[in-house]
Amino acid sequence: MSDPMRASGAKEFTPGWVGAAAAAEPPSAPGGARPAISFAYGVPDPALFPAEALAAAGKDALLQHGDRALQYGAVLGLPQLIAGLLARLRDREGLDLAPGQCLITAGSSQAIGLVAHALIAPGDAVLLETPAWPGVINALRRYQARAIPVPMDQEGLDPAALEQTLARLQAEGVRPKLLYTVPTYQNPTGITMTAGRRAAVLALARRYDLLILEDDAYRDIAFDAPPPPSLLALDVDGRVLRTGTYSKILAAGLRLGWLLGPAAAISRISAVKDDGGTSPFASYVTATFAEAGALEAHIALLVNAYREKRDAMLRALERAFPPGAQWTRPAGGFFIWVTLPEGLDSGALLPRARAAGVDFLPGRACFPDPADGARYIRLAFSQGTPDEIEDGIARLAGVIAAAR
Amino acid sequence: MSDPMRASGAKEFTPGWVGAAAAAEPPSAPGGARPAISFAYGVPDPALFPAEALAAAGKDALLQHGDRALQYGAVLGLPQLIAGLLARLRDREGLDLAPGQCLITAGSSQAIGLVAHALIAPGDAVLLETPAWPGVINALRRYQARAIPVPMDQEGLDPAALEQTLARLQAEGVRPKLLYTVPTYQNPTGITMTAGRRAAVLALARRYDLLILEDDAYRDIAFDAPPPPSLLALDVDGRVLRTGTYSKILAAGLRLGWLLGPAAAISRISAVKDDGGTSPFASYVTATFAEAGALEAHIALLVNAYREKRDAMLRALERAFPPGAQWTRPAGGFFIWVTLPEGLDSGALLPRARAAGVDFLPGRACFPDPADGARYIRLAFSQGTPDEIEDGIARLAGVIAAAR
């Protein structure tokens, strides 16, 4: 039997995307038991989903607006949801955006995919803040982009390295399509780009006429002071697109996120969205929940819960991890980034960690060139109780001690 | 100010997709009143949405499975929803498919977009049963495919014309990527491809090693006898992909559809799905609704309601339309296709029809070359009551009479 998919010349793609990683079950511990805890996935804690309140909002939305919530909707998204989102951005960040500057998407993963789809042709150069979220590395592979890593340090993306890279590319006659960055509570490191760095990155973007894709999925999970203004808020000439998501502040299963930016860009990017518009049903439920005032209270609850988890992980790392190991102290988000003592390879540790009932993301997954990430580990503290987190870190410390 | 989207060389796309058409409001009648009725859009009647039952299903789903319904899900879709869908296909059509042969999508529009994304490179030839749904014409433009029309008649796609086209392309060294067809209750004509034609089309596909994309959105809206077996059901060597949707049998606002086909093809196509998996929330609500047995009863109710609408439109056409006009008598679905008396141009009639409070889709929108469609009108009978439909047809007949 012939293979018509092959015969008709289907393009080849690297499979795997955020959903694949998130949905994958961590492998079983010996005896078939699930690991005591997984630090591998940046998924929200299901114990924190407001299921009852969403059920009530869903009932209200369907009984009051069923004729619209169950019908086809606008390509840009539900106007009420957009209005609520923009009002929130105005109140909290002083951002003044028009409805045409917002596209509702199926999570920020779709927003990133749409930007790539609209902008990237095979072989195009894309600047990638590195280490990076594996989902965006996969997306760039899928669109056959040439990912050019730009390093970061404890203050975020390094403007000197960015300038050097831009100058080198300009000399080679290469024009990068965009810069992808997660400036706030970065995935995978938890690092926040300083206000000074943000200004410097934007100044370089203006000088080199560069488009920036700012992934802002974690902004609202802020444990201490509010984060610095977003790149979009600092942008003066329409060169920043910013994604956000309800996945981290409400529920990932709704598949609702957004893309903000210049109206012309939003219009062009929405033209490649081929799903008939993001679910009016999920949008009405979310808008109803938010309009009832529940969203801010829920975010406050989440921030407290995730802060406790972060604190538990930091405490456990201090207590249990060996000298020579280093880690970040995130002011928000879901992640801590660990640098192992010299000579250790996180990929080699993973099977032993799993055997000990704990799971993590090896750093290699966060670099376009996997050879670069051997010493690193991404730990997500978003799942599990503080006690489970402390237990998991103790197990992981045991695995590391045994490996040295 | 520079335009970074332009500067960075964004690809150009034709905007517009099913959602755009569905969401567009028909223009106002004189005096700002809405038209009495629109026959322009193939959208379900919102009066038929089971809002209360879905609210109850939503509550059950969230209270019993909130930890999963609100979490990231599998890329292929919610296993329960897939299992229910495959059981239904087994019961009703004798189709025996494995879970890996089904991808849950955000409506069948996303399924079609994913197939195009995975398969079509700019300039590729795609065979298009014509007249065609404007959404697929736009999708092919967006992926820069070369749409090659293959005509149909009252028995559906014409196998002789298909063979001629395939032979001509083969002689030119052109290998079409796929054939797009809506064999059952076609959009826009309402015509159903006969069983004999289906066998002939499949035989040609085998001979020319052609992939078929079967859009099967309307199969369950069957007014009389069940429709002939689908091309997928008749396929013997894995060359048919079939799309379906909950939009017509439950609610478009859920944005839930599916793609069926060989497991290898489904896997490859799912790799270009960049939205983190179709909404677990909407999927749980739908699976809960269907598991309670409500889906079959609801479809039976829909079939009765849409049959009444079809009958009302056919009666009104008989009564009011002029000699020389012809129209199809669909055995299912949402559409009647009208051929106007010679010399009339449906595009020219549209403004006058709107002024008279009635709206339709001009035939030009259904042809890759708009010059081909001037004499045709697509009438959707899915919205409005039988009385409103009869009134709308009478108004349209008046406009046609005045134009002759």
CSV table of C-alpha atoms in Angstrom, one decimal, chain B:
chain,number,residue,atom,x,y,z
B,1,MET,CA,7.4,56.0,11.8
B,2,SER,CA,8.4,52.8,10.2
B,3,ASP,CA,6.1,49.9,10.0
B,4,PRO,CA,8.1,47.0,11.6
B,5,MET,CA,5.5,44.4,10.4
B,6,ARG,CA,6.1,45.6,6.9
B,7,ALA,CA,9.8,46.1,7.4
B,8,SER,CA,10.3,42.5,8.7
B,9,GLY,CA,8.6,41.2,5.5
B,10,ALA,CA,5.3,39.8,6.8
B,11,LYS,CA,3.7,37.5,4.3
B,12,GLU,CA,0.6,38.8,2.6
B,13,PHE,CA,-2.6,36.9,3.1
B,14,THR,CA,-6.2,37.2,2.0
B,15,PRO,CA,-8.1,37.9,5.1
B,16,GLY,CA,-11.5,36.3,5.8
B,17,TRP,CA,-12.5,32.9,6.9
B,18,VAL,CA,-15.6,31.2,8.1
B,19,GLY,CA,-15.7,33.1,11.3
B,20,ALA,CA,-15.5,36.4,9.5
B,21,ALA,CA,-18.5,35.6,7.3
B,22,ALA,CA,-20.5,34.1,10.2
B,23,ALA,CA,-19.9,37.0,12.5
B,24,ALA,CA,-20.5,39.7,9.9
B,25,GLU,CA,-23.8,41.4,10.5
B,26,PRO,CA,-26.0,41.7,7.4
B,27,PRO,CA,-26.3,45.4,6.4
B,28,SER,CA,-29.3,47.3,7.7
B,29,ALA,CA,-32.4,47.7,5.7
B,30,PRO,CA,-33.5,51.3,5.0
B,31,GLY,CA,-34.3,53.3,8.1
B,32,GLY,CA,-31.6,51.3,10.0
B,33,ALA,CA,-33.9,48.3,10.5
B,34,ARG,CA,-32.2,44.9,10.3
B,35,PRO,CA,-33.2,42.8,7.3
B,36,ALA,CA,-36.3,40.8,7.9
B,37,ILE,CA,-34.2,37.7,7.3
B,38,SER,CA,-30.7,36.7,6.2
B,39,PHE,CA,-30.2,33.7,3.9
B,40,ALA,CA,-26.5,34.6,3.6
B,41,TYR,CA,-24.8,32.6,6.3
B,42,GLY,CA,-24.7,28.9,7.0
B,43,VAL,CA,-25.0,29.3,10.7
B,44,PRO,CA,-27.2,27.2,13.0
B,45,ASP,CA,-30.4,28.6,14.4
B,46,PRO,CA,-29.6,30.0,17.8
B,47,ALA,CA,-33.2,29.3,18.9
B,48,LEU,CA,-32.2,25.6,18.7
B,49,PHE,CA,-29.2,25.7,21.0
B,50,PRO,CA,-29.7,23.5,24.1
B,51,ALA,CA,-28.5,26.2,26.4
B,52,GLU,CA,-30.0,24.8,29.6
B,53,ALA,CA,-28.9,21.2,29.0
B,54,LEU,CA,-25.4,22.4,28.2
B,55,ALA,CA,-25.4,24.5,31.4
B,56,ALA,CA,-26.3,21.4,33.4
B,57,ALA,CA,-23.6,19.4,31.5
B,58,GLY,CA,-21.1,22.1,32.2
B,59,LYS,CA,-21.9,22.1,35.9
B,60,ASP,CA,-21.5,18.3,36.1
B,61,ALA,CA,-18.3,18.3,34.1
B,62,LEU,CA,-16.7,21.0,36.2
B,63,LEU,CA,-17.8,19.7,39.6
B,64,GLN,CA,-16.8,16.1,38.8
B,65,HIS,CA,-13.8,16.6,36.5
B,66,GLY,CA,-12.7,20.2,37.1
B,67,ASP,CA,-9.2,19.2,37.8
B,68,ARG,CA,-8.9,17.9,34.3
B,69,ALA,CA,-11.5,20.0,32.4
B,70,LEU,CA,-9.6,23.1,33.5
B,71,GLN,CA,-6.1,21.8,32.9
B,72,TYR,CA,-4.0,21.4,29.7
B,73,GLY,CA,-5.1,18.4,27.7
B,74,ALA,CA,-3.8,15.9,25.1
B,75,VAL,CA,-2.9,17.3,21.7
B,76,LEU,CA,-5.2,14.8,19.9
B,77,GLY,CA,-8.1,15.8,22.2
B,78,LEU,CA,-10.1,14.6,25.2
B,79,PRO,CA,-10.1,10.8,25.2
B,80,GLN,CA,-13.7,10.6,26.4
B,81,LEU,CA,-14.9,12.8,23.6
B,82,ILE,CA,-12.9,10.8,21.0
B,83,ALA,CA,-14.3,7.5,22.4
B,84,GLY,CA,-17.9,8.8,22.3
B,85,LEU,CA,-17.4,10.1,18.7
B,86,LEU,CA,-15.9,6.8,17.5
B,87,ALA,CA,-18.6,4.8,19.2
B,88,ARG,CA,-21.2,6.9,17.4
B,89,LEU,CA,-19.4,6.3,14.1
B,90,ARG,CA,-19.3,2.6,14.8
B,91,ASP,CA,-23.0,2.4,15.6
B,92,ARG,CA,-24.3,4.6,12.8
B,93,GLU,CA,-21.9,3.9,10.0
B,94,GLY,CA,-20.1,0.7,10.8
B,95,LEU,CA,-16.8,2.6,10.8
B,96,ASP,CA,-14.2,1.0,13.0
B,97,LEU,CA,-11.6,3.6,13.9
B,98,ALA,CA,-8.9,3.7,16.5
B,99,PRO,CA,-8.4,6.7,18.9
B,100,GLY,CA,-5.2,7.6,17.0
B,101,GLN,CA,-7.3,8.1,13.9
B,102,CYS,CA,-9.1,11.1,15.3
B,103,LEU,CA,-8.0,14.6,16.1
B,104,ILE,CA,-10.3,16.9,17.9
B,105,THR,CA,-10.1,20.4,16.4
B,106,ALA,CA,-11.5,23.9,17.0
B,107,GLY,CA,-14.3,23.3,14.5
B,108,SER,CA,-13.9,21.7,11.1
B,109,SER,CA,-12.5,25.0,9.8
B,110,GLN,CA,-9.4,24.4,12.0
B,111,ALA,CA,-9.3,20.8,10.7
B,112,ILE,CA,-9.2,22.0,7.1
B,113,GLY,CA,-6.6,24.7,8.0
B,114,LEU,CA,-4.4,22.1,9.6
B,115,VAL,CA,-4.5,19.8,6.6
B,116,ALA,CA,-3.7,22.8,4.4
B,117,HIS,CA,-0.9,23.9,6.7
B,118,ALA,CA,0.6,20.4,6.8
B,119,LEU,CA,0.3,19.6,3.1
B,120,ILE,CA,0.3,22.7,0.9
B,121,ALA,CA,3.3,24.7,-0.2
B,122,PRO,CA,2.8,27.9,-2.2
B,123,GLY,CA,2.0,27.1,-5.8
B,124,ASP,CA,0.7,23.6,-5.1
B,125,ALA,CA,-2.3,22.4,-7.1
B,126,VAL,CA,-5.4,21.5,-5.2
B,127,LEU,CA,-8.5,20.1,-6.8
B,128,LEU,CA,-11.6,21.9,-5.7
B,129,GLU,CA,-15.2,20.6,-6.2
B,130,THR,CA,-16.9,23.6,-7.6
B,131,PRO,CA,-19.0,25.6,-6.6
B,132,ALA,CA,-17.3,25.5,-3.3
B,133,TRP,CA,-17.7,26.9,0.3
B,134,PRO,CA,-16.1,30.3,0.3
B,135,GLY,CA,-14.2,29.4,3.5
B,136,VAL,CA,-12.2,26.8,1.7
B,137,ILE,CA,-11.5,29.0,-1.3
B,138,ASN,CA,-10.1,31.6,1.2
B,139,ALA,CA,-8.1,29.0,3.0
B,140,LEU,CA,-6.5,27.8,-0.3
B,141,ARG,CA,-5.7,31.4,-1.2
B,142,ARG,CA,-4.2,31.9,2.2
B,143,TYR,CA,-1.9,28.9,1.7
B,144,GLN,CA,-1.2,30.2,-1.8
B,145,ALA,CA,-2.5,27.0,-3.4
B,146,ARG,CA,-3.5,26.9,-7.0
B,147,ALA,CA,-7.2,25.9,-6.9
B,148,ILE,CA,-8.2,23.8,-9.9
B,149,PRO,CA,-12.0,23.7,-10.1
B,150,VAL,CA,-13.6,20.3,-10.9
B,151,PRO,CA,-17.3,20.8,-11.8
B,152,MET,CA,-20.3,18.9,-10.3
B,153,ASP,CA,-23.9,18.3,-11.4
B,154,GLN,CA,-27.0,17.1,-9.7
B,155,GLU,CA,-25.3,13.8,-8.7
B,156,GLY,CA,-22.3,15.6,-7.2
B,157,LEU,CA,-18.7,15.8,-8.4
B,158,ASP,CA,-18.4,14.7,-12.0
B,159,PRO,CA,-15.9,11.7,-12.2
B,160,ALA,CA,-15.5,12.2,-16.0
B,161,ALA,CA,-14.4,15.8,-15.4
B,162,LEU,CA,-12.2,14.7,-12.5
B,163,GLU,CA,-10.5,12.1,-14.7
B,164,GLN,CA,-9.9,14.6,-17.5
B,165,THR,CA,-8.4,17.0,-15.0
B,166,LEU,CA,-6.2,14.4,-13.4
B,167,ALA,CA,-5.0,13.2,-16.8
B,168,ARG,CA,-4.2,16.8,-18.0
B,169,LEU,CA,-2.3,17.5,-14.8
B,170,GLN,CA,-0.4,14.3,-15.1
B,171,ALA,CA,0.5,15.2,-18.7
B,172,GLU,CA,1.8,18.6,-17.4
B,173,GLY,CA,3.8,16.8,-14.7
B,174,VAL,CA,1.7,18.4,-12.0
B,175,ARG,CA,0.7,16.4,-9.0
B,176,PRO,CA,-2.3,17.8,-7.1
B,177,LYS,CA,-1.9,17.7,-3.3
B,178,LEU,CA,-5.5,16.8,-2.6
B,179,LEU,CA,-9.1,16.9,-3.7
B,180,TYR,CA,-11.5,18.9,-1.5
B,181,THR,CA,-15.1,17.8,-1.6
B,182,VAL,CA,-18.3,18.0,0.4
B,183,PRO,CA,-20.0,14.9,-0.9
B,184,THR,CA,-23.0,15.0,1.5
B,185,TYR,CA,-25.5,17.9,1.5
B,186,GLN,CA,-22.9,20.1,-0.1
B,187,ASN,CA,-22.1,23.6,0.8
B,188,PRO,CA,-23.1,25.6,-1.2
B,189,THR,CA,-25.4,23.5,-3.4
B,190,GLY,CA,-27.1,21.1,-1.0
B,191,ILE,CA,-26.4,18.3,-3.5
B,192,THR,CA,-25.4,14.8,-2.4
B,193,MET,CA,-22.9,12.8,-4.4
B,194,THR,CA,-24.5,9.5,-5.4
B,195,ALA,CA,-23.0,6.2,-4.2
B,196,GLY,CA,-21.9,5.3,-7.7
B,197,ARG,CA,-20.1,8.6,-8.0
B,198,ARG,CA,-18.4,8.0,-4.7
B,199,ALA,CA,-17.0,4.7,-5.9
B,200,ALA,CA,-15.9,6.3,-9.2
B,201,VAL,CA,-14.1,9.2,-7.4
B,202,LEU,CA,-12.3,6.8,-5.1
B,203,ALA,CA,-11.3,4.6,-8.0
B,204,LEU,CA,-9.7,7.6,-9.7
B,205,ALA,CA,-8.0,8.6,-6.5
B,206,ARG,CA,-6.4,5.2,-6.3
B,207,ARG,CA,-5.4,5.3,-9.9
B,208,TYR,CA,-3.8,8.7,-9.6
B,209,ASP,CA,-2.6,8.3,-6.0
B,210,LEU,CA,-4.6,11.2,-4.9
B,211,LEU,CA,-5.5,12.3,-1.3
B,212,ILE,CA,-9.1,13.3,-0.6
B,213,LEU,CA,-10.2,15.8,2.0
B,214,GLU,CA,-13.9,15.0,2.7
B,215,ASP,CA,-15.7,17.8,4.5
B,216,ASP,CA,-18.6,16.0,6.1
B,217,ALA,CA,-20.1,18.9,8.2
B,218,TYR,CA,-23.7,18.2,7.4
B,219,ARG,CA,-24.0,14.4,7.4
B,220,ASP,CA,-26.3,14.3,10.5
B,221,ILE,CA,-28.7,16.9,9.2
B,222,ALA,CA,-30.4,14.2,7.1
B,223,PHE,CA,-34.1,14.9,6.3
B,224,ASP,CA,-35.0,11.7,4.5
B,225,ALA,CA,-33.1,8.4,4.2
B,226,PRO,CA,-29.5,8.3,5.6
B,227,PRO,CA,-26.9,9.6,3.2
B,228,PRO,CA,-24.7,7.2,1.2
B,229,PRO,CA,-21.5,5.9,3.0
B,230,SER,CA,-18.8,8.6,3.3
B,231,LEU,CA,-15.7,8.4,1.2
B,232,LEU,CA,-13.8,7.6,4.3
B,233,ALA,CA,-16.0,4.6,4.9
B,234,LEU,CA,-15.5,3.4,1.3
B,235,ASP,CA,-11.7,4.1,1.4
B,236,VAL,CA,-9.6,0.9,1.2
B,237,ASP,CA,-6.0,2.3,1.2
B,238,GLY,CA,-5.9,5.3,3.6
B,239,ARG,CA,-6.2,8.2,1.2
B,240,VAL,CA,-9.3,9.9,2.7
B,241,LEU,CA,-9.2,12.5,5.5
B,242,ARG,CA,-12.7,13.4,6.8
B,243,THR,CA,-13.7,16.4,8.8
B,244,GLY,CA,-16.8,16.8,11.0
B,245,THR,CA,-18.1,19.3,13.5
B,246,TYR,CA,-20.3,19.8,16.6
B,247,SER,CA,-21.1,23.3,15.1
B,248,LYS,CA,-24.1,22.0,13.2
B,249,ILE,CA,-25.4,19.3,15.6
B,250,LEU,CA,-24.8,21.0,18.9
B,251,ALA,CA,-23.3,24.5,19.1
B,252,ALA,CA,-20.9,26.4,16.9
B,253,GLY,CA,-19.7,28.5,19.9
B,254,LEU,CA,-18.0,25.4,21.5
B,255,ARG,CA,-15.6,25.4,18.5
B,256,LEU,CA,-15.3,21.7,18.5
B,257,GLY,CA,-14.8,19.5,15.4
B,258,TRP,CA,-12.8,16.6,14.3
B,259,LEU,CA,-10.5,15.1,11.7
B,260,LEU,CA,-10.6,11.4,10.9
B,261,GLY,CA,-8.0,9.5,8.8
B,262,PRO,CA,-5.0,7.2,8.8
B,263,ALA,CA,-3.2,7.3,12.1
B,264,ALA,CA,0.1,8.4,10.5
B,265,ALA,CA,-1.6,11.3,8.7
B,266,ILE,CA,-3.5,12.3,11.9
B,267,SER,CA,-0.2,12.3,13.8
B,268,ARG,CA,1.6,14.4,11.2
B,269,ILE,CA,-1.3,16.9,11.0
B,270,SER,CA,-1.6,17.2,14.7
B,271,ALA,CA,2.1,18.2,14.8
B,272,VAL,CA,1.2,21.6,13.2
B,273,LYS,CA,-1.6,22.3,15.7
B,274,ASP,CA,-0.2,25.0,17.8
B,275,ASP,CA,-3.0,25.8,20.3
B,276,GLY,CA,-1.9,23.4,23.0
B,277,GLY,CA,-4.8,21.0,22.2
B,278,THR,CA,-8.5,21.8,21.6
B,279,SER,CA,-10.2,23.1,24.8
B,280,PRO,CA,-10.6,20.4,27.4
B,281,PHE,CA,-13.3,22.6,29.0
B,282,ALA,CA,-15.5,22.6,25.9
B,283,SER,CA,-14.7,19.0,25.3
B,284,TYR,CA,-15.7,17.8,28.8
B,285,VAL,CA,-19.0,19.8,28.6
B,286,THR,CA,-19.7,18.2,25.2
B,287,ALA,CA,-18.7,14.7,26.3
B,288,THR,CA,-20.9,15.0,29.4
B,289,PHE,CA,-23.8,16.2,27.3
B,290,ALA,CA,-23.4,13.4,24.9
B,291,GLU,CA,-22.8,10.7,27.5
B,292,ALA,CA,-26.2,11.6,29.1
B,293,GLY,CA,-27.8,10.5,25.9
B,294,ALA,CA,-28.9,14.0,25.0
B,295,LEU,CA,-27.0,14.3,21.7
B,296,GLU,CA,-29.1,11.9,19.6
B,297,ALA,CA,-32.4,13.4,20.9
B,298,HIS,CA,-31.1,16.8,20.1
B,299,ILE,CA,-30.0,15.9,16.6
B,300,ALA,CA,-33.5,14.4,16.0
B,301,LEU,CA,-35.0,17.7,17.1
B,302,LEU,CA,-32.7,19.7,14.8
B,303,VAL,CA,-33.4,17.5,11.8
B,304,ASN,CA,-37.2,18.1,12.3
B,305,ALA,CA,-36.7,21.8,12.7
B,306,TYR,CA,-34.4,22.2,9.7
B,307,ARG,CA,-36.6,20.0,7.5
B,308,GLU,CA,-39.5,22.3,8.2
B,309,LYS,CA,-37.3,25.3,7.2
B,310,ARG,CA,-36.2,23.5,4.0
B,311,ASP,CA,-39.8,22.6,3.2
B,312,ALA,CA,-40.9,26.2,3.8
B,313,MET,CA,-38.2,27.5,1.5
B,314,LEU,CA,-39.0,25.0,-1.3
B,315,ARG,CA,-42.7,25.9,-1.0
B,316,ALA,CA,-42.0,29.6,-1.2
B,317,LEU,CA,-39.6,29.1,-4.2
B,318,GLU,CA,-42.2,27.1,-6.1
B,319,ARG,CA,-44.8,29.8,-5.4
B,320,ALA,CA,-42.9,32.9,-5.9
B,321,PHE,CA,-39.8,32.4,-8.1
B,322,PRO,CA,-40.1,33.2,-11.8
B,323,PRO,CA,-40.0,30.7,-14.7
B,324,GLY,CA,-36.5,30.1,-15.8
B,325,ALA,CA,-35.2,30.0,-12.2
B,326,GLN,CA,-34.0,26.6,-11.0
B,327,TRP,CA,-33.0,25.4,-7.6
B,328,THR,CA,-31.8,22.3,-5.8
B,329,ARG,CA,-33.9,20.1,-3.5
B,330,PRO,CA,-31.5,19.2,-0.7
B,331,ALA,CA,-32.0,16.0,1.3
B,332,GLY,CA,-30.1,17.5,4.2
B,333,GLY,CA,-27.9,20.3,5.4
B,334,PHE,CA,-28.5,24.0,5.3
B,335,PHE,CA,-28.4,25.1,1.7
B,336,ILE,CA,-30.4,25.6,-1.5
B,337,TRP,CA,-28.6,26.6,-4.7
B,338,VAL,CA,-30.5,28.8,-7.1
B,339,THR,CA,-29.8,29.3,-10.8
B,340,LEU,CA,-31.3,32.6,-11.8
B,341,PRO,CA,-33.0,33.1,-15.2
B,342,GLU,CA,-30.5,33.9,-17.9
B,343,GLY,CA,-29.2,37.4,-18.0
B,344,LEU,CA,-29.5,38.1,-14.3
B,345,ASP,CA,-26.5,38.7,-12.1
B,346,SER,CA,-26.9,37.8,-8.4
B,347,GLY,CA,-24.2,40.3,-7.4
B,348,ALA,CA,-26.2,43.1,-8.9
B,349,LEU,CA,-29.3,42.0,-7.2
B,350,LEU,CA,-27.7,41.9,-3.7
B,351,PRO,CA,-28.0,45.7,-2.9
B,352,ARG,CA,-31.6,45.7,-4.0
B,353,ALA,CA,-32.4,42.5,-2.0
B,354,ARG,CA,-30.8,44.1,1.1
B,355,ALA,CA,-32.9,47.2,0.6
B,356,ALA,CA,-35.9,44.9,0.5
B,357,GLY,CA,-34.8,43.4,3.8
B,358,VAL,CA,-33.4,40.1,2.6
B,359,ASP,CA,-29.8,38.9,2.3
B,360,PHE,CA,-28.1,36.0,0.4
B,361,LEU,CA,-24.6,34.8,-0.7
B,362,PRO,CA,-23.9,35.7,-4.3
B,363,GLY,CA,-22.6,32.7,-6.3
B,364,ARG,CA,-19.4,34.5,-7.3
B,365,ALA,CA,-18.2,33.9,-3.7
B,366,CYS,CA,-18.3,30.1,-4.4
B,367,PHE,CA,-15.9,30.0,-7.4
B,368,PRO,CA,-12.2,30.4,-7.4
B,369,ASP,CA,-12.7,32.6,-10.5
B,370,PRO,CA,-15.6,34.9,-9.4
B,371,ALA,CA,-16.5,35.5,-13.1
B,372,ASP,CA,-18.0,32.0,-13.1
B,373,GLY,CA,-20.7,32.5,-10.5
B,374,ALA,CA,-22.8,35.4,-11.6
B,375,ARG,CA,-26.1,33.5,-12.2
B,376,TYR,CA,-26.1,31.7,-8.9
B,377,ILE,CA,-27.4,32.3,-5.3
B,378,ARG,CA,-26.7,30.3,-2.2
B,379,LEU,CA,-29.7,30.4,0.2
B,380,ALA,CA,-29.2,29.2,3.7
B,381,PHE,CA,-32.4,28.1,5.3
B,382,SER,CA,-30.9,27.4,8.7
B,383,GLN,CA,-32.0,30.7,10.3
B,384,GLY,CA,-35.4,32.1,10.9
B,385,THR,CA,-38.9,30.5,11.3
B,386,PRO,CA,-40.7,28.9,8.4
B,387,ASP,CA,-42.9,32.0,8.2
B,388,GLU,CA,-39.9,34.3,8.0
B,389,ILE,CA,-38.3,32.1,5.4
B,390,GLU,CA,-41.5,32.3,3.2
B,391,ASP,CA,-41.6,36.1,3.7
B,392,GLY,CA,-37.9,36.4,2.8
B,393,ILE,CA,-38.3,34.3,-0.4
B,394,ALA,CA,-41.3,36.4,-1.4
B,395,ARG,CA,-39.3,39.6,-1.0
B,396,LEU,CA,-36.4,38.1,-3.0
B,397,ALA,CA,-38.8,37.0,-5.7
B,398,GLY,CA,-40.1,40.6,-5.9
B,399,VAL,CA,-36.6,41.9,-6.4
B,400,ILE,CA,-35.9,39.4,-9.1
B,401,ALA,CA,-39.2,40.2,-10.9
B,402,ALA,CA,-38.4,43.9,-10.8
B,403,ALA,CA,-34.9,43.2,-12.2
B,404,ARG,CA,-36.0,41.2,-15.3
